[in-house]
PDB file of C-alpha atoms in Angstrom:
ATOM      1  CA  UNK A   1     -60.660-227.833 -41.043  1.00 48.00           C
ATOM      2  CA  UNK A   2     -59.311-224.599 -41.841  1.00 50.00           C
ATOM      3  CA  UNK A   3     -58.750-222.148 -38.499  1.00 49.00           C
ATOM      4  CA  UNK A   4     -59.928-218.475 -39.536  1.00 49.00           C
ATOM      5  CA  UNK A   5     -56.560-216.233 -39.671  1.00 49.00           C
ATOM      6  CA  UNK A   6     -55.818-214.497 -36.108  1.00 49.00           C
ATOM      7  CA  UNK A   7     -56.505-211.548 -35.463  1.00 45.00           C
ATOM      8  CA  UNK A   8     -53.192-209.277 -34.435  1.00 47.00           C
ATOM      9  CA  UNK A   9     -53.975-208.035 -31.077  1.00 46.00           C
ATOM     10  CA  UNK A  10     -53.322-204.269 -31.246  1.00 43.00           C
ATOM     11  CA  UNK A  11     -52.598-204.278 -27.526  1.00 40.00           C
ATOM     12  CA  UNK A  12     -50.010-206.984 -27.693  1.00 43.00           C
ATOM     13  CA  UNK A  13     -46.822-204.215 -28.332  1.00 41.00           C
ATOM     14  CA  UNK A  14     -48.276-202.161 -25.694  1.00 40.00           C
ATOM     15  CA  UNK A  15     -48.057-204.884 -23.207  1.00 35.00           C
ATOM     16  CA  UNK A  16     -44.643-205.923 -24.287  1.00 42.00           C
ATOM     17  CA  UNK A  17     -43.078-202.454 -24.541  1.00 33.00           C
ATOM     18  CA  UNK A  18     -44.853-201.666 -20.722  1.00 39.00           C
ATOM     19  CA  UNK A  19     -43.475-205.494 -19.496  1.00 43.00           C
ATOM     20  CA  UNK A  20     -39.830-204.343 -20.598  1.00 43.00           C
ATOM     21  CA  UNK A  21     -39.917-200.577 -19.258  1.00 44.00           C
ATOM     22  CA  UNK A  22     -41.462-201.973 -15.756  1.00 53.00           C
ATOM     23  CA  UNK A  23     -38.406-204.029 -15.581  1.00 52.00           C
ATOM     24  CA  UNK A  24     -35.953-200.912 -16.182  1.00 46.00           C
ATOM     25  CA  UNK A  25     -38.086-199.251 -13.808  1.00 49.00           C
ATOM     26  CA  UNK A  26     -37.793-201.800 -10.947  1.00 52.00           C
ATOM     27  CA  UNK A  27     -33.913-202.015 -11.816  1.00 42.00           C
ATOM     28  CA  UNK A  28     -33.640-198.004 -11.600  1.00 48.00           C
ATOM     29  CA  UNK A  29     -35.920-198.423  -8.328  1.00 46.00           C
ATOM     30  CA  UNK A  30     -33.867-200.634  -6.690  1.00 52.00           C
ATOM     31  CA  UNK A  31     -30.577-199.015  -7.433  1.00 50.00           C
ATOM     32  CA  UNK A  32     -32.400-195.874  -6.360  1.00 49.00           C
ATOM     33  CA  UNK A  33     -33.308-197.951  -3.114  1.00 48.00           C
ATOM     34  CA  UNK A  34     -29.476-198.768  -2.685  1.00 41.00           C
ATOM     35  CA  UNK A  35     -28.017-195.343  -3.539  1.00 47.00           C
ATOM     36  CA  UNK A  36     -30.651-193.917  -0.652  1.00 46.00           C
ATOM     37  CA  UNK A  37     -29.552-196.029   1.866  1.00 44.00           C
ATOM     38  CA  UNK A  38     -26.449-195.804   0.999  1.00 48.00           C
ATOM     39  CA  UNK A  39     -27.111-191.889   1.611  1.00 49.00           C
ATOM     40  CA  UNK A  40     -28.757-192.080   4.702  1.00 42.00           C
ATOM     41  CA  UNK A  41     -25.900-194.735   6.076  1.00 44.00           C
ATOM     42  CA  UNK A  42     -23.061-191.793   5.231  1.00 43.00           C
ATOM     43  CA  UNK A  43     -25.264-189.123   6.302  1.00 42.00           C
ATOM     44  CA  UNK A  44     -25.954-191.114   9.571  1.00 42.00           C
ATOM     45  CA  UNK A  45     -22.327-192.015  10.087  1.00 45.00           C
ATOM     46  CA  UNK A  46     -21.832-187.704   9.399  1.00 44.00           C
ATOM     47  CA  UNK A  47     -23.834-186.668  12.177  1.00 43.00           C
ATOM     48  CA  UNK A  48     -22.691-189.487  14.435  1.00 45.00           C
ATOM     49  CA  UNK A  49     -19.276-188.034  13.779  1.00 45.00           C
ATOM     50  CA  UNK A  50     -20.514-184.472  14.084  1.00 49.00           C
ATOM     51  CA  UNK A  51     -22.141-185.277  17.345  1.00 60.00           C
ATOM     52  CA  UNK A  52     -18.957-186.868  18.911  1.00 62.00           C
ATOM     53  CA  UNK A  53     -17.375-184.428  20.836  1.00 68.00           C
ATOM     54  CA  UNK A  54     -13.456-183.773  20.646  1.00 91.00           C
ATOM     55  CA  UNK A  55     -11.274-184.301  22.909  1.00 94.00           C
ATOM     56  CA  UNK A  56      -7.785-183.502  23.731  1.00 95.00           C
ATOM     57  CA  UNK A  57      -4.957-185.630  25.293  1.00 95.00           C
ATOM     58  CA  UNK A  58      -3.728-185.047  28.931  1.00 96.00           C
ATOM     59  CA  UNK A  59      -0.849-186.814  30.447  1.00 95.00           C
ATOM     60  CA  UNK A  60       2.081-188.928  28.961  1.00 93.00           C
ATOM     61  CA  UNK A  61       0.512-191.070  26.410  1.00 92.00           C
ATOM     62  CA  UNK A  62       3.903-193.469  26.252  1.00 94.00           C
ATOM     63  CA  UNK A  63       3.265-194.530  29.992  1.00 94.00           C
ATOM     64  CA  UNK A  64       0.182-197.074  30.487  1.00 94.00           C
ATOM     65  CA  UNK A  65      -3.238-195.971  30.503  1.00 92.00           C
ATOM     66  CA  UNK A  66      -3.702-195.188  34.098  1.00 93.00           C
ATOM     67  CA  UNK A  67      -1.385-192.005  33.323  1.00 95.00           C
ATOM     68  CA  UNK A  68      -3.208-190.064  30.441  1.00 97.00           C
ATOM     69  CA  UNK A  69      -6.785-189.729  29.515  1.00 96.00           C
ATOM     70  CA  UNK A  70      -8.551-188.133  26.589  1.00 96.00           C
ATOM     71  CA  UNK A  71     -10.458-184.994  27.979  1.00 96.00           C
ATOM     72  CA  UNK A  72     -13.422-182.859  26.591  1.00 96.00           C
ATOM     73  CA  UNK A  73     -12.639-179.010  26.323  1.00 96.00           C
ATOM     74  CA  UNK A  74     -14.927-177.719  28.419  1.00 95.00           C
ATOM     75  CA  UNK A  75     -13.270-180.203  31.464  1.00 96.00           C
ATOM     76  CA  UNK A  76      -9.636-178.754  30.315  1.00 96.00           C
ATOM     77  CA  UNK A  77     -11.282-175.413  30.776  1.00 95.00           C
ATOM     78  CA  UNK A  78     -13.008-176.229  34.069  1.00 94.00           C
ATOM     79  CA  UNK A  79      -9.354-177.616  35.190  1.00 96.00           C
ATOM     80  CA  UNK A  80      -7.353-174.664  33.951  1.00 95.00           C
ATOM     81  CA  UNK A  81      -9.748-172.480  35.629  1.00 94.00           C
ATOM     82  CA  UNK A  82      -8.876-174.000  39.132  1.00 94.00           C
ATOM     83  CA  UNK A  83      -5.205-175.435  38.722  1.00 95.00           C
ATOM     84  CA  UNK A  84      -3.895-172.087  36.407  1.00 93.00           C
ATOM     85  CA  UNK A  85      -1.501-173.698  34.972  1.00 90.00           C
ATOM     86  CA  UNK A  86      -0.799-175.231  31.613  1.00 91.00           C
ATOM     87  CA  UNK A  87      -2.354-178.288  30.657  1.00 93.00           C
ATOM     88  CA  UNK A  88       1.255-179.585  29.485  1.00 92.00           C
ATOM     89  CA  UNK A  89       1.896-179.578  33.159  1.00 93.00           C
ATOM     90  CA  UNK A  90      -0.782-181.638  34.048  1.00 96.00           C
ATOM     91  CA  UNK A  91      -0.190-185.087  35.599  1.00 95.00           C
ATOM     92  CA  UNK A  92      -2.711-187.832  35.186  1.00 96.00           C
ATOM     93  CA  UNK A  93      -4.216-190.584  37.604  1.00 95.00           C
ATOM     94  CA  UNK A  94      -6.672-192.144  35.983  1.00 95.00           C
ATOM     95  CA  UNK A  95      -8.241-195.441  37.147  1.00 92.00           C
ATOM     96  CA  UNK A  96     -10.615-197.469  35.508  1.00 88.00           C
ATOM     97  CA  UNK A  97     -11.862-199.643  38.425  1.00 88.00           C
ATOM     98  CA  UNK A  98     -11.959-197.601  41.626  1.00 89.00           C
ATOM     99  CA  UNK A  99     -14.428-197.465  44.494  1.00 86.00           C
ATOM    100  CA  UNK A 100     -17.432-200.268  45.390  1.00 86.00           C
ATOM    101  CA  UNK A 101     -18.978-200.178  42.249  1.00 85.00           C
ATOM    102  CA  UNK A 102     -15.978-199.937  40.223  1.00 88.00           C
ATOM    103  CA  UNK A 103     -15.968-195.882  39.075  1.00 93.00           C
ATOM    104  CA  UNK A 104     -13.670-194.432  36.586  1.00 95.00           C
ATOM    105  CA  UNK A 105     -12.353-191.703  38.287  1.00 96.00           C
ATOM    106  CA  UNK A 106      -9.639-189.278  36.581  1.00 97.00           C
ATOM    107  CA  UNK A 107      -7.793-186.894  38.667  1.00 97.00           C
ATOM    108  CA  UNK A 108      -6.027-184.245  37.000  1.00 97.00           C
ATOM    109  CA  UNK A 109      -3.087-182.564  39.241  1.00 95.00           C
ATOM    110  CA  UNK A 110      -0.136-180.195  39.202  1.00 94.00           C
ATOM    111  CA  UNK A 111       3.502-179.857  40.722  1.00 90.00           C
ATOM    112  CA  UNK A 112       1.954-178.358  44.066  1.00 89.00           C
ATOM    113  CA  UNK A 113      -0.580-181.470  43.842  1.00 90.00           C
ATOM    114  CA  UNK A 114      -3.516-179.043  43.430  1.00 93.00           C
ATOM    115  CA  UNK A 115      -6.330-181.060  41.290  1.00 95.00           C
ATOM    116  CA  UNK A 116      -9.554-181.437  39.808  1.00 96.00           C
ATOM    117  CA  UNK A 117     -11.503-184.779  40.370  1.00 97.00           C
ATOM    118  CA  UNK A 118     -13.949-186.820  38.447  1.00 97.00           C
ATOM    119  CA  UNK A 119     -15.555-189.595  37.978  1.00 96.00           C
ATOM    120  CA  UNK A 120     -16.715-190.766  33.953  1.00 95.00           C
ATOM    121  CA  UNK A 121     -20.503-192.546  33.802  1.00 92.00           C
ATOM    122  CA  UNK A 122     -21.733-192.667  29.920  1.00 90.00           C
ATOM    123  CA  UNK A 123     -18.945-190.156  28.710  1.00 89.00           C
ATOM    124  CA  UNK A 124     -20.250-187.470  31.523  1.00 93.00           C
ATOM    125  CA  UNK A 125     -17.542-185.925  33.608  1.00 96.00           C
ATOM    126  CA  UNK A 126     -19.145-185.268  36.731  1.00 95.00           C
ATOM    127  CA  UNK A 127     -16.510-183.137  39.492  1.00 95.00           C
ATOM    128  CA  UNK A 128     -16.096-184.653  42.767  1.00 94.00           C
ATOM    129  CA  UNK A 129     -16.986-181.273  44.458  1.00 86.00           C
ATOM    130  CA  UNK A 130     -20.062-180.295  45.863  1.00 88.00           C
ATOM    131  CA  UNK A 131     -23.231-181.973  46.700  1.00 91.00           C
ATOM    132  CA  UNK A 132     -23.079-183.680  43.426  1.00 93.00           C
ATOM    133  CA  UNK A 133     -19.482-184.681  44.806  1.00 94.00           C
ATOM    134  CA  UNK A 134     -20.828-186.076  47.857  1.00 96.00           C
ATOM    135  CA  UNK A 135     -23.504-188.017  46.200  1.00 95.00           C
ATOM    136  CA  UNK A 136     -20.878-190.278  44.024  1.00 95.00           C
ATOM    137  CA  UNK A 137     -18.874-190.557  46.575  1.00 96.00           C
ATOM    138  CA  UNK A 138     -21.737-192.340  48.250  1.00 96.00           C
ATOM    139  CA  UNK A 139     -22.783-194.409  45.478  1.00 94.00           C
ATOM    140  CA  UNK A 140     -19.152-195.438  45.240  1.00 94.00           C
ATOM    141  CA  UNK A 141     -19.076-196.911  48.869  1.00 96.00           C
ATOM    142  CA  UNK A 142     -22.537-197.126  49.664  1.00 95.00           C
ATOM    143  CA  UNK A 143     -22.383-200.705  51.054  1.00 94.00           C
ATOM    144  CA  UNK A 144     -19.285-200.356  53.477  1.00 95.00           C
ATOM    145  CA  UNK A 145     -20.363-196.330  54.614  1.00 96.00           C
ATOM    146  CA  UNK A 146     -24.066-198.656  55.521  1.00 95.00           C
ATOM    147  CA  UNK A 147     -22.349-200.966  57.302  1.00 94.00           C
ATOM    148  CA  UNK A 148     -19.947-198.278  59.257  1.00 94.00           C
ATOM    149  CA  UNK A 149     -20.523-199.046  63.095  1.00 91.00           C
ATOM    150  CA  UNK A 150     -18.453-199.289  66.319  1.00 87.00           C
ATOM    151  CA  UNK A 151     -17.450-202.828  65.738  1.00 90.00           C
ATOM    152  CA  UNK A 152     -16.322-202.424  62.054  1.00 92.00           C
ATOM    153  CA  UNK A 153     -12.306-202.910  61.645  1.00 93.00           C
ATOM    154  CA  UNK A 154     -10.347-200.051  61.868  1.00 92.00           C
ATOM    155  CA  UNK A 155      -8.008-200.945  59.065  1.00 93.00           C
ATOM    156  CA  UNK A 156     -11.228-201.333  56.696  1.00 94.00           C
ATOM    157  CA  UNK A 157     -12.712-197.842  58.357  1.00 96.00           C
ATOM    158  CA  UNK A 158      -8.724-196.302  57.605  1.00 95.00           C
ATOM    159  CA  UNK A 159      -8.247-197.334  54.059  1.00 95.00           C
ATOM    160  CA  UNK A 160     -12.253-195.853  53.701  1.00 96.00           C
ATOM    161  CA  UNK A 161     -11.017-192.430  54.939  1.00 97.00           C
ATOM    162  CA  UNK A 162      -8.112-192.600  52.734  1.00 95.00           C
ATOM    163  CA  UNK A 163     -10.241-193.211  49.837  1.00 95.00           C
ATOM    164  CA  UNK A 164     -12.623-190.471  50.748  1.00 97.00           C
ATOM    165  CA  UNK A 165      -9.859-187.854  51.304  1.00 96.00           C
ATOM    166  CA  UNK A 166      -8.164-188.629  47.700  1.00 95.00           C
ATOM    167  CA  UNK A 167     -11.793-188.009  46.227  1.00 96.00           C
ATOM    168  CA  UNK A 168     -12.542-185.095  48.032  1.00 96.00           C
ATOM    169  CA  UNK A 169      -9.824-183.375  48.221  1.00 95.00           C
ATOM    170  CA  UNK A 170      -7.098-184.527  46.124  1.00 93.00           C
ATOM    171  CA  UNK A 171      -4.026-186.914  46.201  1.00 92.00           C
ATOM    172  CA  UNK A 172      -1.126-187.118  48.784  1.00 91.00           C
ATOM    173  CA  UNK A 173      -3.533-187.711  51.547  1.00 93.00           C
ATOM    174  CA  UNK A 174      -3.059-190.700  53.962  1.00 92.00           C
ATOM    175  CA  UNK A 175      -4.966-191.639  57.051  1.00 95.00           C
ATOM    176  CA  UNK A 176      -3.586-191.664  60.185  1.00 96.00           C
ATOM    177  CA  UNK A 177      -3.808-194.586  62.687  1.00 96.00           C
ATOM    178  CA  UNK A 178      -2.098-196.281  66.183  1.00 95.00           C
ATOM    179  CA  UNK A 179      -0.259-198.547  63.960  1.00 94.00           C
ATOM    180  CA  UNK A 180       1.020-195.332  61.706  1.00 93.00           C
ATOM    181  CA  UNK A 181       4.704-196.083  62.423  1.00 91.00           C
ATOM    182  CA  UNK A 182       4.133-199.811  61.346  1.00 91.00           C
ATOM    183  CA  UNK A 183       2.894-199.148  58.463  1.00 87.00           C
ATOM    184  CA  UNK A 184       5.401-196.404  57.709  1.00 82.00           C
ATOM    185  CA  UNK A 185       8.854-197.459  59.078  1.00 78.00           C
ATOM    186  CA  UNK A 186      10.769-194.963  57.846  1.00 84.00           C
ATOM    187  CA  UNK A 187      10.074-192.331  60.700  1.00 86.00           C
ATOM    188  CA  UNK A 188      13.092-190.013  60.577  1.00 86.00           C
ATOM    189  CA  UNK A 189      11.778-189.210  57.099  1.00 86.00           C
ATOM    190  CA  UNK A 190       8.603-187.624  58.234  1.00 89.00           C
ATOM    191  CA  UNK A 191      10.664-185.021  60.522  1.00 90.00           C
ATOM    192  CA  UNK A 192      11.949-183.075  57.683  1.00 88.00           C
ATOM    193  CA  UNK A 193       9.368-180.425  58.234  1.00 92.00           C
ATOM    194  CA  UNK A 194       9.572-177.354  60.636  1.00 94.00           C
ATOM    195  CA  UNK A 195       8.109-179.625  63.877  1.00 94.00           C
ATOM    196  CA  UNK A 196      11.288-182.321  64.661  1.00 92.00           C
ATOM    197  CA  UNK A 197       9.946-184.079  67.334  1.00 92.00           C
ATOM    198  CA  UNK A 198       8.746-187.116  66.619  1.00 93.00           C
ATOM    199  CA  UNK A 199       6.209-187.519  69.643  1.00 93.00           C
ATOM    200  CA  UNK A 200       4.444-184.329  67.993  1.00 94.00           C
ATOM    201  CA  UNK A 201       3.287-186.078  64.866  1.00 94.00           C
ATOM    202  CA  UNK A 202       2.935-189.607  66.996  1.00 95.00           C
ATOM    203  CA  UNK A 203       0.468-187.488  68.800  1.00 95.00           C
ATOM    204  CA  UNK A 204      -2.114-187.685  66.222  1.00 96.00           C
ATOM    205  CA  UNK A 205      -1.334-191.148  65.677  1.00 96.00           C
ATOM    206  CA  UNK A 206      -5.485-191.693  66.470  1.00 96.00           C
ATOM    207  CA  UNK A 207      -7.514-194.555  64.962  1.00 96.00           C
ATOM    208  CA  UNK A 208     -10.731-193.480  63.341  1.00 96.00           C
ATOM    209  CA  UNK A 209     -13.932-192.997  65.621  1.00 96.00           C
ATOM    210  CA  UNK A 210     -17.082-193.800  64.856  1.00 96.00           C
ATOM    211  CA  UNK A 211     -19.950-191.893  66.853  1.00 94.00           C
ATOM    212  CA  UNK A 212     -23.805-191.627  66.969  1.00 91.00           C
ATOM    213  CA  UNK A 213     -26.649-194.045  67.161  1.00 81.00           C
ATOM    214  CA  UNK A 214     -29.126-194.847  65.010  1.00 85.00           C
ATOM    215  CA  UNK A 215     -29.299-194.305  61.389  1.00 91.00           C
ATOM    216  CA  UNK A 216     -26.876-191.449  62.272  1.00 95.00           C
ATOM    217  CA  UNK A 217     -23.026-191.556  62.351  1.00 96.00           C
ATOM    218  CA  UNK A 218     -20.270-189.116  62.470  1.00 97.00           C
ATOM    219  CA  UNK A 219     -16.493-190.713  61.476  1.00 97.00           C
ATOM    220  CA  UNK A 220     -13.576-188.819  62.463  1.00 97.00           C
ATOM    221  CA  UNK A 221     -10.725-189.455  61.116  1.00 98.00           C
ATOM    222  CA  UNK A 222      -6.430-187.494  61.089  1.00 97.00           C
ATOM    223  CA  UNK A 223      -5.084-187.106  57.441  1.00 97.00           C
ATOM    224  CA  UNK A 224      -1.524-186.408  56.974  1.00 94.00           C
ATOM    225  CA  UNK A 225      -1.237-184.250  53.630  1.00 93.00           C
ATOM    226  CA  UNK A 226       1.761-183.859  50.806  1.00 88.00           C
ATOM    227  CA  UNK A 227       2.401-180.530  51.850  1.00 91.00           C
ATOM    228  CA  UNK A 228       3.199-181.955  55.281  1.00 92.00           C
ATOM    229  CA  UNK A 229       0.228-180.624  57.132  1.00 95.00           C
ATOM    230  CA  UNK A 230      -2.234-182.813  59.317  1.00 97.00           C
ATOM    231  CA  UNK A 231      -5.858-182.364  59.043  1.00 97.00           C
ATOM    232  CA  UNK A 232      -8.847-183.620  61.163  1.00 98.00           C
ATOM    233  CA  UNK A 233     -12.159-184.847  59.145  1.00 98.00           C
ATOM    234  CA  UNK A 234     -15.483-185.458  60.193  1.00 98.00           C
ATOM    235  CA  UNK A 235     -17.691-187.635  57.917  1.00 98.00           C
ATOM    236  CA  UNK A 236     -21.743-187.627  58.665  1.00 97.00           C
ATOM    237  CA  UNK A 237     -23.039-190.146  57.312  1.00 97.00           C
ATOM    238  CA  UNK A 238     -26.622-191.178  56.871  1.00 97.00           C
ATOM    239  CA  UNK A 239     -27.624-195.215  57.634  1.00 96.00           C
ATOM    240  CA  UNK A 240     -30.836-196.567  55.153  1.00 94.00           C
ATOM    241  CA  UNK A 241     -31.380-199.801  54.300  1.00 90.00           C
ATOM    242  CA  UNK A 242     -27.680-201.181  54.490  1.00 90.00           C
ATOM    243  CA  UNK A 243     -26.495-198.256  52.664  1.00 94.00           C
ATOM    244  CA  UNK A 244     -24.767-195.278  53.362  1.00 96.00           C
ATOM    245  CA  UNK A 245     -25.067-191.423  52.007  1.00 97.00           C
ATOM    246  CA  UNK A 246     -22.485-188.750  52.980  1.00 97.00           C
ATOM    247  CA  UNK A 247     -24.641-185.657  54.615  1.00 97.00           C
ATOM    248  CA  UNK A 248     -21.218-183.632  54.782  1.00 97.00           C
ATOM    249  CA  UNK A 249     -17.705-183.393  55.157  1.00 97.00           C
ATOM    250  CA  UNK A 250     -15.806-180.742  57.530  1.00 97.00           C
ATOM    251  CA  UNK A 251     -12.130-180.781  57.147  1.00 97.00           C
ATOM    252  CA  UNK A 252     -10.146-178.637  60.011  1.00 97.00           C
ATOM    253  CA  UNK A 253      -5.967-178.074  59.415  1.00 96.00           C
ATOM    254  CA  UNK A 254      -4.342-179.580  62.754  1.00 96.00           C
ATOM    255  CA  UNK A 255      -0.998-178.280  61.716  1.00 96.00           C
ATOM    256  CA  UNK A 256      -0.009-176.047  59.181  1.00 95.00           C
ATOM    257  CA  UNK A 257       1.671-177.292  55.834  1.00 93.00           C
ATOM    258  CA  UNK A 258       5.413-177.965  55.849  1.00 94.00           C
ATOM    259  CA  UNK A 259       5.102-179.132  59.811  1.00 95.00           C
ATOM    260  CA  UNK A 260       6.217-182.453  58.394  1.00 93.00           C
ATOM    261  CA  UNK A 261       7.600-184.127  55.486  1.00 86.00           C
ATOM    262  CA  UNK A 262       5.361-185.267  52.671  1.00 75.00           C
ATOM    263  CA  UNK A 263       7.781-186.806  50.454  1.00 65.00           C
ATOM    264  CA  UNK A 264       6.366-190.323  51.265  1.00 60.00           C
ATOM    265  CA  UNK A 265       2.637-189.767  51.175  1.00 63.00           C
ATOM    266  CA  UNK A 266       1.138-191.582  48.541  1.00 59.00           C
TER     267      UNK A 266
END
C-alpha cells in the first residue's frame, strides 16, 4: 500500500539551527563560567594581597630565628618613638614559645638595653606596658601566679620574678636570692661598679616573700639590672579560681645604676 508523501515539517530547521546555537551557547556559558571564576579567584588573591600588611625586617636575618623578626611599620614607629635610635641598631630577642601558655613575645632593644616588648596573638602586636601589659602577663602565668602561696618553692617563685621583670621592664634583669653567689660564682666580677664591697650587694641577697591572705597576695622580690643597679619589686596579685591576675607592679631603685657590674646579667 502506497504511504501518502510526508509532509516537510517547516519547523524542523528551526529546531535544528536552535539545537546547534544552544550548544555554542552552553560552550560560551561555561567558558564564561570559567573566565569569571577565574576573575574572582585573581581578584580575591588581589585584595588578600592588598590587605596583607608590610612589614620590614629587624635584626640579623643570617643568625637563627630567635634573633630577627619581621615587624609592621606602625610597631617600628612605636619602637623608634621610645628607643630613638635607628632601627639598624636594633637587636632582636624573639621567642616563639615563652611563658605558660607558650606566647610569642619579641623584644626589640638597643646598646643601652632600652626596649620595647610584645607579645604576637593572630598577627596583633600587643606592648607589654600598661594595663593591657599586665593583663598578658597574667594570661601568660596565670596557673603558677594562682598557685603563688607561702609554701611554693622559692626557686620556682625566683625564676617567676625573673620572667616578670624581662616582660615588664626589659632584658638584663635577674632575680636576686640567698643562694645568689651559687648560682653566680664568679663574685669578684660583680664588684666592678662604684660599691666594692662585696657584703653590700650580698646584702640584698633576699629570697622572694610572699605576703597576704586570702585571695590577696603581694610578692616582693630584689632585681639586679644590666646597668648594675638593684631594684626592689612588689607584685599584687589577685587569687580566683586557681588563677592568678597581676593588680600592679611598683618597682623602687635600691641602688643607683653602675653600683655594680652588669656584664654577666643575662
Amino acid at each position: 500500500m502506497n504511504q501518502p508523501p510526508r509532509t516537510p515539517n517547516p519547523f524542523q530547521p528551526r529546531l535544528q539551527i536552535e539545537s546547534t546555537m544552544g550548544s555554542v551557547a552552553r560552550v560560551k556559558y561555561r567558558m564564561a563560567t570559567v573566565m569569571t571564576i577565574g576573575g574572582l579567584a585573581c581578584l580575591v588573591a588581589t585584595v588578600t594581597a592588598a590587605e596583607r600588611p608590610p612589614t620590614i625586617r629587624i635584626g640579623d636575618s643570617a643568625k637563627p630565628q630567635w634573633a630577627w623578626v619581621d615587624a609592621p611599620p606602625a610597631v617600628v614607629r612605636q619602637t623608634m618613638a621610645t628607643l630613638k635610635s635607628p632601627v639598624e641598631q636594633w637587636m632582636v630577642n624573639n621567642v616563639i614559645d615563652y611563658g605558660d601558655t607558650s606566647q610569642h613575645v619579641v623584644v626589640l632593644y638597643n646598646e643601652n638595653w632600652e626596649s620595647c616588648r610584645f607579645v604576637i596573638q593572630r598577627e596583633r602586636w600587643i606592648r607589654l606596658g600598661g594595663e593591657e601589659g599586665l593583663k598578658m602577663m597574667s594570661d601568660m602565668f596565670g596557673k603558677r601566679l594562682g598557685a603563688l602561696n607561702a609554701e611554693t618553692n622559692m626557686d620556682d617563685v625566683g625564676r617567676l620574678c625573673g620572667s616578670l621583670a624581662y616582660l615588664h621592664k626589659g632584658p638584663k634583669r635577674t632575680y636576686l636570692s640567698s643562694d645568689f653567689w651559687t648560682r653566680n660564682p664568679s663574685q669578684n666580677a660583680w664588684m666592678a661598679g662604684t660599691i666594692k664591697e662585696k657584703r653590700t650587694l650580698k646584702q640584698y641577697f633576699i629570697d622572694p616573700k610572699i605576703r597576704g591572705d586570702g585571695a590577696e597576695k603581694t610578692l616582693t622580690c630584689w632585681i639586679i639590672t644590666g646597668k648594675g643597679g638593684v631594684e626592689q619589686w612588689q607584685i599584687r596579685i589577685s587569687q580566683r579560681e586557681g588563677t592568678g591576675r597581676i593588680v600592679g607592679i611598683t618597682v623602687n631603685e635600691v641602688t643607683k645604676e653602675g653600683s655594680f657590674s652588669w656584664g654577666l646579667v643575662p
